[in-house]
XYZ file of C-alpha atoms in Angstrom:
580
model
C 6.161 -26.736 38.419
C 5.579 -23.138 38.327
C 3.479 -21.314 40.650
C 0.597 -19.112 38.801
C -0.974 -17.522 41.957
C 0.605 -14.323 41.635
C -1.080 -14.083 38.093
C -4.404 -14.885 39.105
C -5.368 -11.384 39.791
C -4.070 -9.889 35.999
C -6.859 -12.807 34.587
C -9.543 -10.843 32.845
C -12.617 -12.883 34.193
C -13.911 -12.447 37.814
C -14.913 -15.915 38.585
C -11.922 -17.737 40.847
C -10.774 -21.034 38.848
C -7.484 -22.835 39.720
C -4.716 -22.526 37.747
C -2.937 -26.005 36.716
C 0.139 -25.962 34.744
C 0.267 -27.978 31.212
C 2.991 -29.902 31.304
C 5.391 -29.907 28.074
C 4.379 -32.948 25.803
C 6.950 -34.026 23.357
C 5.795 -33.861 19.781
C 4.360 -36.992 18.041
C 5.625 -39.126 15.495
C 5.603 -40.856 12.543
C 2.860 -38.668 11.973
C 2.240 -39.898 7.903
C 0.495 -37.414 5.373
C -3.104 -38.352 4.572
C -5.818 -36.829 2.429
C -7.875 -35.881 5.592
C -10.219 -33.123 5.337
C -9.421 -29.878 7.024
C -12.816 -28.870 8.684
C -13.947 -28.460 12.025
C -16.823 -31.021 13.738
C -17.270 -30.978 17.429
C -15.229 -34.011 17.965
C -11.967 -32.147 16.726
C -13.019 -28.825 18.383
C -10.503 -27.855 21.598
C -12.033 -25.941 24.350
C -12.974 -22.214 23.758
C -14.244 -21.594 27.358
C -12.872 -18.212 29.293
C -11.060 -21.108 31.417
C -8.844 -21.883 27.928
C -8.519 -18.213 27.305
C -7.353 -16.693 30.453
C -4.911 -19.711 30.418
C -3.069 -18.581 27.014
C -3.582 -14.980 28.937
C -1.118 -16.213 31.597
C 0.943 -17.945 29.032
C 1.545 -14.548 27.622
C 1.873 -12.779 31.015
C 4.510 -14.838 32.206
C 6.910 -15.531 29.247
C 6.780 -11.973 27.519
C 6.607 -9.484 30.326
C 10.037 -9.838 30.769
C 10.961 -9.694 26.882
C 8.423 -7.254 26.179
C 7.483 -5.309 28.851
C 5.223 -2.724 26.849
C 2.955 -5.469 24.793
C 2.088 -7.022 28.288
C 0.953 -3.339 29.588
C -0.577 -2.267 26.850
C -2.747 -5.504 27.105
C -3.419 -4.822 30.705
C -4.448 -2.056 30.482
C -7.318 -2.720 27.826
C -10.846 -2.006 28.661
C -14.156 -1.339 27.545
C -13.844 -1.007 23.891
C -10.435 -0.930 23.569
C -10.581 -4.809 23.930
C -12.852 -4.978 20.749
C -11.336 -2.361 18.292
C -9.868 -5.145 15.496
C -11.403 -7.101 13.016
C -10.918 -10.483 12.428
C -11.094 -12.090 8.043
C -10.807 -15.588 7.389
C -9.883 -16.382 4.260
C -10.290 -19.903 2.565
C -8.439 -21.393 -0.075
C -10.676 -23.892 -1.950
C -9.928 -26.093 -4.459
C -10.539 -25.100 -8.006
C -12.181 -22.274 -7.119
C -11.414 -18.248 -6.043
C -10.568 -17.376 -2.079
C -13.291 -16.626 -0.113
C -13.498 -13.678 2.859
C -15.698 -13.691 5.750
C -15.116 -10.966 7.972
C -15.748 -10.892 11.843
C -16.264 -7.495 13.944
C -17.964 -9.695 16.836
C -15.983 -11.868 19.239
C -18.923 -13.791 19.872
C -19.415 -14.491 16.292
C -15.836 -15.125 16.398
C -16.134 -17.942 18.762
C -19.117 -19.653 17.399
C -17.175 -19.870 14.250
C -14.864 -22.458 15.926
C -17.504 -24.168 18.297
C -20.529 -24.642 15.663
C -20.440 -28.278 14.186
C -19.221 -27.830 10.331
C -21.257 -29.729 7.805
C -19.681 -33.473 6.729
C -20.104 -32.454 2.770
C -18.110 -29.046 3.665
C -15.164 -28.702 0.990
C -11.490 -29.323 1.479
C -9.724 -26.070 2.100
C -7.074 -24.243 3.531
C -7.648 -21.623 5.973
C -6.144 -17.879 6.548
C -7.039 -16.004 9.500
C -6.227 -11.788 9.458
C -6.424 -9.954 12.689
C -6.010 -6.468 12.923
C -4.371 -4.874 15.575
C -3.772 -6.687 18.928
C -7.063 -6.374 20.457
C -6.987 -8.127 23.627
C -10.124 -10.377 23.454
C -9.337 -11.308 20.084
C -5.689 -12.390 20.681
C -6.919 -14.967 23.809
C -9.879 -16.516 21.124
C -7.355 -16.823 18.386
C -3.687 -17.580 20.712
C -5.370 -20.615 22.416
C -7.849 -21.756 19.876
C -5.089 -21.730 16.944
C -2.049 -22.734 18.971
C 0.008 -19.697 18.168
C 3.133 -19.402 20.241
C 2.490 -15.635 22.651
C 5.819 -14.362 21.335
C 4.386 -13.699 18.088
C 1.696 -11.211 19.015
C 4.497 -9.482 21.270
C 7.131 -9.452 18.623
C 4.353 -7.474 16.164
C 4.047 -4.602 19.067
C 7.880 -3.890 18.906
C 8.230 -0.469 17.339
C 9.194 -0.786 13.708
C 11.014 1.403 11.877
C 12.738 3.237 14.793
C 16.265 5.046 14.466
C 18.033 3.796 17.619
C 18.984 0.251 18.368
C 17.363 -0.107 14.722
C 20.565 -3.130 13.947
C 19.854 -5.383 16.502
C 15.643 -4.373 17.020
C 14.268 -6.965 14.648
C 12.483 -10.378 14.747
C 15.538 -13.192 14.914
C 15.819 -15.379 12.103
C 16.172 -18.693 14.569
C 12.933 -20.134 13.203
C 11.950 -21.054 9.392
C 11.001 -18.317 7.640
C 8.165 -20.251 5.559
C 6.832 -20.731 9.377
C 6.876 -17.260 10.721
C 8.397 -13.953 9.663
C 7.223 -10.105 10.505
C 7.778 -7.513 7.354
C 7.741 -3.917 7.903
C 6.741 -1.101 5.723
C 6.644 2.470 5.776
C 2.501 3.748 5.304
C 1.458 7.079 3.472
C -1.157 8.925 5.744
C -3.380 11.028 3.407
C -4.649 12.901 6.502
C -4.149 16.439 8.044
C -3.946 17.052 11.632
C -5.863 19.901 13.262
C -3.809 22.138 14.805
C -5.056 25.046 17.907
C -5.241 28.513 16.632
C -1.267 29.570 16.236
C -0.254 26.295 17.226
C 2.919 24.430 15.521
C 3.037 21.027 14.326
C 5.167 18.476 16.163
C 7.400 16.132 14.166
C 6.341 12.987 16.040
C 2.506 12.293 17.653
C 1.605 8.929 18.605
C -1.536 6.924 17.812
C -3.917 5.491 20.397
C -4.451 2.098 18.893
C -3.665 -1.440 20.159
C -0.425 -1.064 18.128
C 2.643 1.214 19.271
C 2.443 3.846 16.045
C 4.691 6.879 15.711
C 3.590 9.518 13.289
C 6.289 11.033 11.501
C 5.297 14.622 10.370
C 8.577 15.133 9.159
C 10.524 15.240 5.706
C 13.628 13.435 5.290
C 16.017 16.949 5.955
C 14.118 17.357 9.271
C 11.294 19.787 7.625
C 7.878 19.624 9.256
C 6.003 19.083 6.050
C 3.913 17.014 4.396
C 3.214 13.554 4.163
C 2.144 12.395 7.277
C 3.856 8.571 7.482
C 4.862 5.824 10.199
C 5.923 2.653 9.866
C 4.227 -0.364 9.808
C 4.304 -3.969 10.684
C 3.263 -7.266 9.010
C 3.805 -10.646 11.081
C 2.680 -14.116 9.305
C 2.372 -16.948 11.565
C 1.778 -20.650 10.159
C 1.091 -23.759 12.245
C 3.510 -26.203 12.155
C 4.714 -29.984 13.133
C 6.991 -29.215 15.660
C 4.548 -29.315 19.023
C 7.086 -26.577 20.553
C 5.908 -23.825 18.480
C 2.869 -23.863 20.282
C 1.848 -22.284 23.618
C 0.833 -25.509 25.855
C 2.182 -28.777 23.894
C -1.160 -30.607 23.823
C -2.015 -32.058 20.627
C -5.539 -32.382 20.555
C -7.580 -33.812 18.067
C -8.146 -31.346 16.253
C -4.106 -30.526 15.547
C -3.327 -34.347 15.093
C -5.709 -34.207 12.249
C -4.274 -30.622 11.077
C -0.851 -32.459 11.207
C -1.472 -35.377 9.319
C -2.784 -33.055 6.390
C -0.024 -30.627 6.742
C 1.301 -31.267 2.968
C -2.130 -30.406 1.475
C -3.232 -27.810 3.611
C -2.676 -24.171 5.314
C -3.697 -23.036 8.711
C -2.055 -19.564 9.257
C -2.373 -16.150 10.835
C -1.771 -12.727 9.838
C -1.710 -9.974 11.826
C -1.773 -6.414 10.314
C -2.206 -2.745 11.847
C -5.212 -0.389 12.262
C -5.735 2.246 9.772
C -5.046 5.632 10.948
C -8.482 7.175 10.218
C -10.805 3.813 11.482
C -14.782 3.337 10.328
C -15.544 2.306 13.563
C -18.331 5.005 15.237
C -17.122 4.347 18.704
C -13.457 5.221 18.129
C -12.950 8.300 17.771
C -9.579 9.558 15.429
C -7.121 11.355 17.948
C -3.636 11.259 18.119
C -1.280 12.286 21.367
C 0.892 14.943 21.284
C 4.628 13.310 21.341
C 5.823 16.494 23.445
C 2.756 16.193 25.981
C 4.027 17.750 28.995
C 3.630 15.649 32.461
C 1.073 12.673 32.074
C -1.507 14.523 31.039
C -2.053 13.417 27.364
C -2.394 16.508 24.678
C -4.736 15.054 21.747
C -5.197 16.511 18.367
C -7.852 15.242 15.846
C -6.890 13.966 12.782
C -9.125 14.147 9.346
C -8.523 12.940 5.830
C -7.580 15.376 3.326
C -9.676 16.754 0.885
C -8.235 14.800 -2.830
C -10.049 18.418 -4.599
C -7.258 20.040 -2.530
C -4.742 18.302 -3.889
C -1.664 20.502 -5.505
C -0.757 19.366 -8.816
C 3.110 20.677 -8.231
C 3.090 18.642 -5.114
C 1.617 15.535 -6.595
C 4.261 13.148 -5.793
C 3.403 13.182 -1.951
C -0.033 10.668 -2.926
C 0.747 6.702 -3.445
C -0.439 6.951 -6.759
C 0.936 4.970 -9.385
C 3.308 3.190 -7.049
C 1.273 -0.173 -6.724
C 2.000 -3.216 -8.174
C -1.018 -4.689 -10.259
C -2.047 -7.500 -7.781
C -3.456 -9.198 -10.881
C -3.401 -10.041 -14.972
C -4.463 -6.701 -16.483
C -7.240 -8.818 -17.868
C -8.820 -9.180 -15.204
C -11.244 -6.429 -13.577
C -10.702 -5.432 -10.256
C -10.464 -2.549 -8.002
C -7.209 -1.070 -7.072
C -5.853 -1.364 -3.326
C -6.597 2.272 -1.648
C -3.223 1.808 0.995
C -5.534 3.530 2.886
C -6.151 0.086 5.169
C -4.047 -3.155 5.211
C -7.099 -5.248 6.170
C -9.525 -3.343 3.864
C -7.219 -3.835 1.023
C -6.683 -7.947 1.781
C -10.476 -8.367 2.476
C -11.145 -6.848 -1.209
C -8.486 -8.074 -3.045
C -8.405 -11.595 -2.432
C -11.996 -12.514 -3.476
C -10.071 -11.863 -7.630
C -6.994 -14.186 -6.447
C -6.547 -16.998 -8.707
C -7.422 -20.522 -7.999
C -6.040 -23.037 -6.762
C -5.496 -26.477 -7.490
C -4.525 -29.980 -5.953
C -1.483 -30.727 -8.658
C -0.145 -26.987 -6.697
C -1.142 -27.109 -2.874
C -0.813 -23.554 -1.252
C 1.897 -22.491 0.577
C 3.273 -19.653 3.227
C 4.468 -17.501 0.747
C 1.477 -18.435 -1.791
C -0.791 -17.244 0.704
C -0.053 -13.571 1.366
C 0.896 -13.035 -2.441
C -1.334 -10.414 -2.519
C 0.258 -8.999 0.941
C 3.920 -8.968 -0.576
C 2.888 -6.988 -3.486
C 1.125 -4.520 -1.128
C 4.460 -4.189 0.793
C 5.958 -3.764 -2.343
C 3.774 -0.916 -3.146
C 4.432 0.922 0.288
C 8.271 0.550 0.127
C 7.919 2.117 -3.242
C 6.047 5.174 -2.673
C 8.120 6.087 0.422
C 10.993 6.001 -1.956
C 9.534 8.156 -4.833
C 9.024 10.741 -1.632
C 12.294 10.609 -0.813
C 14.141 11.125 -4.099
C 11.137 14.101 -4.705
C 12.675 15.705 -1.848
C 16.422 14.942 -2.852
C 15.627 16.841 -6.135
C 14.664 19.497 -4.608
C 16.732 19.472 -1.839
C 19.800 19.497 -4.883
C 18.084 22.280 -6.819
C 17.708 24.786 -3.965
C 21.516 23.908 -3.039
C 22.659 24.517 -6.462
C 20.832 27.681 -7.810
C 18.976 29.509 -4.434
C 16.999 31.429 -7.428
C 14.221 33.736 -6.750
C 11.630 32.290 -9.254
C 10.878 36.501 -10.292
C 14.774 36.948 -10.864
C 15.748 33.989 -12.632
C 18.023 34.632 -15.696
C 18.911 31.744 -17.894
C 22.685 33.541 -19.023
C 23.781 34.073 -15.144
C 21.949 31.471 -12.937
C 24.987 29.499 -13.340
C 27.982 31.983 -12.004
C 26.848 31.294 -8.250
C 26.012 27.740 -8.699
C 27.016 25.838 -5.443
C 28.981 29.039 -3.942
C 26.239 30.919 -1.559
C 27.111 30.583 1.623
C 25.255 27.473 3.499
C 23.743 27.462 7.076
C 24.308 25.544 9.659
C 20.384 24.486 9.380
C 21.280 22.783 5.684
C 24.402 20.688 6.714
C 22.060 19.460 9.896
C 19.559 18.689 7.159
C 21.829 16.482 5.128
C 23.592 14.578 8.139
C 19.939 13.677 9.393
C 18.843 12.457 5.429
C 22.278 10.205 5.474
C 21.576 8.359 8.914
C 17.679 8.546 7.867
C 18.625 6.644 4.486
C 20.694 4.348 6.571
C 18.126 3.503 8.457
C 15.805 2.891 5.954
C 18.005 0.961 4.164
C 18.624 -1.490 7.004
C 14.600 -1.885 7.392
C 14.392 -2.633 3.735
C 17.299 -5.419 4.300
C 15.485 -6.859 6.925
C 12.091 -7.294 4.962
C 13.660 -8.475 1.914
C 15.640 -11.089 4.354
C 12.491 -11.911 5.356
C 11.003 -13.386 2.499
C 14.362 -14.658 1.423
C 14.116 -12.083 -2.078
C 18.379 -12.139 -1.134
C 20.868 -15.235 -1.916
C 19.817 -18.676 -3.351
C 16.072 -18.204 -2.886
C 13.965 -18.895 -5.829
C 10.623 -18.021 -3.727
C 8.373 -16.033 -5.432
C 8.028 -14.698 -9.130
C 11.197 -13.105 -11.194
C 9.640 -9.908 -11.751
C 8.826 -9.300 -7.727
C 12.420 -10.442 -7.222
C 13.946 -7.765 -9.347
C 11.294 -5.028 -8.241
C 13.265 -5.795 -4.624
C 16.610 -5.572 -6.111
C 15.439 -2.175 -7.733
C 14.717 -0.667 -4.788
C 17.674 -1.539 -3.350
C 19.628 0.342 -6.070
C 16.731 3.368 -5.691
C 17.913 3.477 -2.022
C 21.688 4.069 -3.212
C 21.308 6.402 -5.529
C 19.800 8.263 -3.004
C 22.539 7.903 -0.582
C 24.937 8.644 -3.073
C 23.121 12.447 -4.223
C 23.280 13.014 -0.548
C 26.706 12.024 -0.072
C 27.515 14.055 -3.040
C 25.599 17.306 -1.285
C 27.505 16.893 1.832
C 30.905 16.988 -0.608
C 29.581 20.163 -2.341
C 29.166 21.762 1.243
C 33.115 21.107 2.137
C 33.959 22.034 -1.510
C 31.729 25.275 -1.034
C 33.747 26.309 2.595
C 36.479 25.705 1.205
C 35.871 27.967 -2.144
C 33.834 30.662 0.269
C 37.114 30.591 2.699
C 39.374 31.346 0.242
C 37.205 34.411 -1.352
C 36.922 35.680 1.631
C 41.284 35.678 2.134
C 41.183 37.089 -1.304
C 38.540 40.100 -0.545
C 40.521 41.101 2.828
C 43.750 40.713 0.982
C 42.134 43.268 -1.930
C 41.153 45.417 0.789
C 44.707 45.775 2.406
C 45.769 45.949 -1.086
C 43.284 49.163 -1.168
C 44.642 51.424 1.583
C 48.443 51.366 0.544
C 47.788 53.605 -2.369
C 46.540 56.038 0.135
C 48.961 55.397 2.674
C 51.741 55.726 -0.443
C 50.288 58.990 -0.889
C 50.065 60.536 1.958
C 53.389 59.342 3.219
C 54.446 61.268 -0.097
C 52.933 64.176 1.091
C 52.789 64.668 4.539
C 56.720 65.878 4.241
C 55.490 69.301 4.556
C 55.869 72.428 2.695
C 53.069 73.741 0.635
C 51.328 70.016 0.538
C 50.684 69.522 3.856
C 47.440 70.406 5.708
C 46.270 73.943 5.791
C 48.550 74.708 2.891
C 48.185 76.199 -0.483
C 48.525 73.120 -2.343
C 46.673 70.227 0.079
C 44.221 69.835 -2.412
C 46.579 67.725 -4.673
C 46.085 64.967 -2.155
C 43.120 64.809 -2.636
C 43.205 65.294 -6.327
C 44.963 61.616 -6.308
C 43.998 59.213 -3.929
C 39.413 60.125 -4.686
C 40.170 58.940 -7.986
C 42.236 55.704 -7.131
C 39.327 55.186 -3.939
C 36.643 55.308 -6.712
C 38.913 52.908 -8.979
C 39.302 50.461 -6.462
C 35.902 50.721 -5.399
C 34.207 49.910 -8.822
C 36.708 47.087 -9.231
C 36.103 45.011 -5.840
C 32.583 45.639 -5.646
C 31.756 45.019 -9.648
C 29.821 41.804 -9.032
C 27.443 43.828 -6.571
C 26.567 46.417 -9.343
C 26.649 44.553 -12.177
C 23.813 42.531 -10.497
C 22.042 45.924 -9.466
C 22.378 47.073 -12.940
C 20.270 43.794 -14.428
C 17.591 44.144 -12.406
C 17.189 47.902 -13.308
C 17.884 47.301 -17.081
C 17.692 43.585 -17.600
C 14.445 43.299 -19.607
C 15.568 46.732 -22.291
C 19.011 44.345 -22.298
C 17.492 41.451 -22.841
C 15.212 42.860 -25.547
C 18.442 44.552 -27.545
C 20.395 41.020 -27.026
C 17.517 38.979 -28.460
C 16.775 41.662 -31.687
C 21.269 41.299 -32.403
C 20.738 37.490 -32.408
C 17.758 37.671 -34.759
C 19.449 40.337 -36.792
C 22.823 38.208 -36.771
C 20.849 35.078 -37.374
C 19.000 36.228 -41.138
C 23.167 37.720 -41.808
């Protein structure tokens, strides 16, 4: 039996209870699908006391604080409104007839959701609940009222999207997929972050949420420029049969009639994070200095851009355009904003299509709408990156003052100015940045089983997967192909660099010919009649050597004095030429 007196103290209630541990029950059988209505009367309805609640709490406390330390501290240490900042959508899927959303800000109205008696005429449905972030109160209402095992909120919290340990810092894949499975995304911040009067940005800042959130204000070279972007993460919990997925083993009667209708109906949960810029008037939009020196916190405000301000040669750093259509194009609806996850779900799924008893919802089924919005995220990160391969292969191969560009001699220094040590840093970090991305992307596409045998899901979402995948090499290949170019280019600068120092030894011996010629004496040598004859030779050959090693230099000098009166001539012969 395990001793929960130590915990007692970490319980967020004042009031002194015993703690009794619930022993493991082993899971019922034979349990037979019926046609039972899934709806909640007070017989069925488990206890949604604080006792219940600060149980699940030390559920958490004591099997995840060892696995992850920084969920169980960042629960802790919530207070005040910190506790309260998600919301909370359920989301019902009726029978021959369109989802409907009900959204709760309120814990209270949270709770009497699950303890007021439900009418007996109440329809048949499946059930959806979407939490976002991992507010504290929320997670002991919904943990021990749903039966959701603790390490799923935990596993949400780990950092997605994170460069080291990134291989083995996933959710394991010991459980069914169709059961449970966390996606992550990268998310498009449309925001700007003010800055202190001759102040540079940071690369990384940190968001004071419920959810661990680094800010990447960063480009894929390691330029601090715009977007602002972070990853994000998308966990899907559904209830199951097995009585070990959940946190105490009891099968009350409310689960023993959830399991016996398991084949007609859906009880799931879906957590998603906050938005960067929240509605909310008590929480304030700050973000933390990464670089804060000591513990003292540095915050910097964050605001959304202006969309007048947008530059229309820059376009490609906005999401639009790279959404899927959640629906028919028949069909009139608003398009998702990627702004919020939760806004986005709680507007879109009121236009979902019905469904039917001949085609019972299921896991995947339910977040349909979610997938596609993942979709949409993984596919404007990538239209960022290969914007900023392009031009990351154009300034490489041309380095062309925009007010000196000449069509006829762009080309003679393609790829052969010499390259800093700043640009091969650049490309090493985009080739282990790709790699990293690409792993993330093979982990949410293993996720929803898009890769191998699985038929889940419609063709066309299938092969908007694989087409990212190919995106994502094509991208590593341009970059390997830049970091080839940079070799190639030492090499070609090394060896016109031998060749000028070999031209300039080659330019003295003249000289030295010469004056070994006449420094024998007699009338040619210094102070003599005739000393000017050395002279007379080698200024000329100085001058000839001179123009001929240095030719490139004033050739170039010579275009930009006389370019445009050259041009001019060169363009009236080829019109002259041309009526010939």
């Amino acid at each position: 039996m395990t001793n929960y007196s130590a915990l007692r103290d970490n319980l967020p209630c004042n009031k002194p209870e015993e703690v009794v541990y619930i022993p493991q029950v082993p899971p019922q059988k034979n349990l037979k699908p019926q046609h039972t209505m899934l709806r909640s009367t007070p017989s069925m309805e488990c206890n949604t006391d604080p006792k219940t609640e600060d149980q699940y709490w030390l559920r958490l406390y004591s099997t995840q604080r060892q696995w992850h330390p920084g969920v169980v501290s960042q629960l802790s240490s919530q207070d005040g409104v910190k506790g309260h900042e998600g919301r909370v959508a359920l989301i019902k899927f009726q029978n021959d007839a369109k989802p409907s959303v009900e959204v709760f800000t309120n814990l209270e109205k949270l709770r009497r959701h699950f303890t007021d008696p439900v009418s007996p005429h109440a329809p048949t449905c499946s059930r959806m609940f979407v939490l976002e972030g991992l507010p504290r109160n929320f997670i002991h209402l919904l943990g021990s009222r749903l039966k959701v095992p603790p390490s799923f909120f935990a596993e949400h919290w780990v950092k997605p999207g994170e460069f080291v340990g990134s291989l083995l810092n996933h959710t394991p894949r010991y459980y069914n997929n169709h059961s449970r499975f966390t996606l992550a995304f990268p998310k498009l911040h449309w925001a700007q972050i003010k800055q202190k009067p001759g102040e540079r940005k940071d690369p990384t800042y940190l968001a004071e949420s419920s959810i661990y959130t680094e800010l990447n204000y960063i480009t894929l070279f390691g330029e601090c420029k715009d977007p602002l972007w972070s990853f994000e993460n998308m966990s899907f919990w559904r209830a199951g049969k097995d009585a070990d997925e959940r946190w105490d083993g009891k099968l009350d009667s409310f689960f023993v009639t959830y399991l016996n209708s398991l084949y007609l109906h859906l009880l799931a949960l879906l957590l998603v994070d906050p938005p960067l810029l929240r509605v909310d008037p008590p929480l304030k939009n700050y973000i933390i200095k990464a670089k804060s020196r000591g513990n003292v916190p540095e915050y910097r405000e964050v605001e959304p851009k202006d969309p007048n301000l947008l530059d229309t040669a820059r376009d490609d750093i906005t999401q639009d355009g790279s959404w899927y259509p959640p629906f028919p194009e028949d069909i009139a609806t608003e398009t998702p904003k990627m702004e919020s996850m939760f806004a986005d779900i709680v507007s879109l799924y009121p236009f979902r299509q019905c469904q039917s008893d001949s085609n019972p919802i299921k896991s995947l089924d339910a977040i349909d709408i979610c997938r596609q919005l993942v979709l949409s995220a993984w596919t404007a990160r990538l239209r960022i990156m290969e914007a900023e391969v392009v031009r990351k292969q154009f300034y490489f191969s041309t380095r062309v003052d925009p007010s000196d560009f000449n069509p006829d001699t762009w080309l003679d220094k393609s790829w052969t100015r010499a390259w800093t040590e700043r640009d091969f840093g650049g490309l090493v970090r985009a080739k282990n940045t790709l790699e990293a991305t690409e792993m993330r992307l093979f982990y949410t596409i293993d996720a929803l089983k898009r890769s191998g045998d699985s038929h889940a899901g419609k063709e066309w979402e299938a092969d908007a997967w694989h087409s990212l995948q190919i995106a994502l090499q094509t991208l590593k290949t341009r970059v390997n192909l830049m970091l080839e170019a940079y070799t190639q280019s030492v090499s070609v600068r090394e060896s016109k660099q031998v060749g000028f120092l070999t031209s300039l030894a080659a330019l003295f011996v003249p000289i030295s010919l010469i004056a070994a010629v006449f420094s024998m004496g007699g009338n040619y040598a210094a102070d003599q009649p005739k000393f000017y004859v050395f002279w007379a030779i080698s200024l000329p050959i100085m001058v000839l050597a001179c123009l001929y090693l240095f030719r490139d230099s004033m050739l170039s000098l010579l275009r930009k004095r006389f370019g445009t009166s050259v041009e001019r001539r060169q363009g009236s012969e080829d019109r002259f030429y041309s009526k010939v």
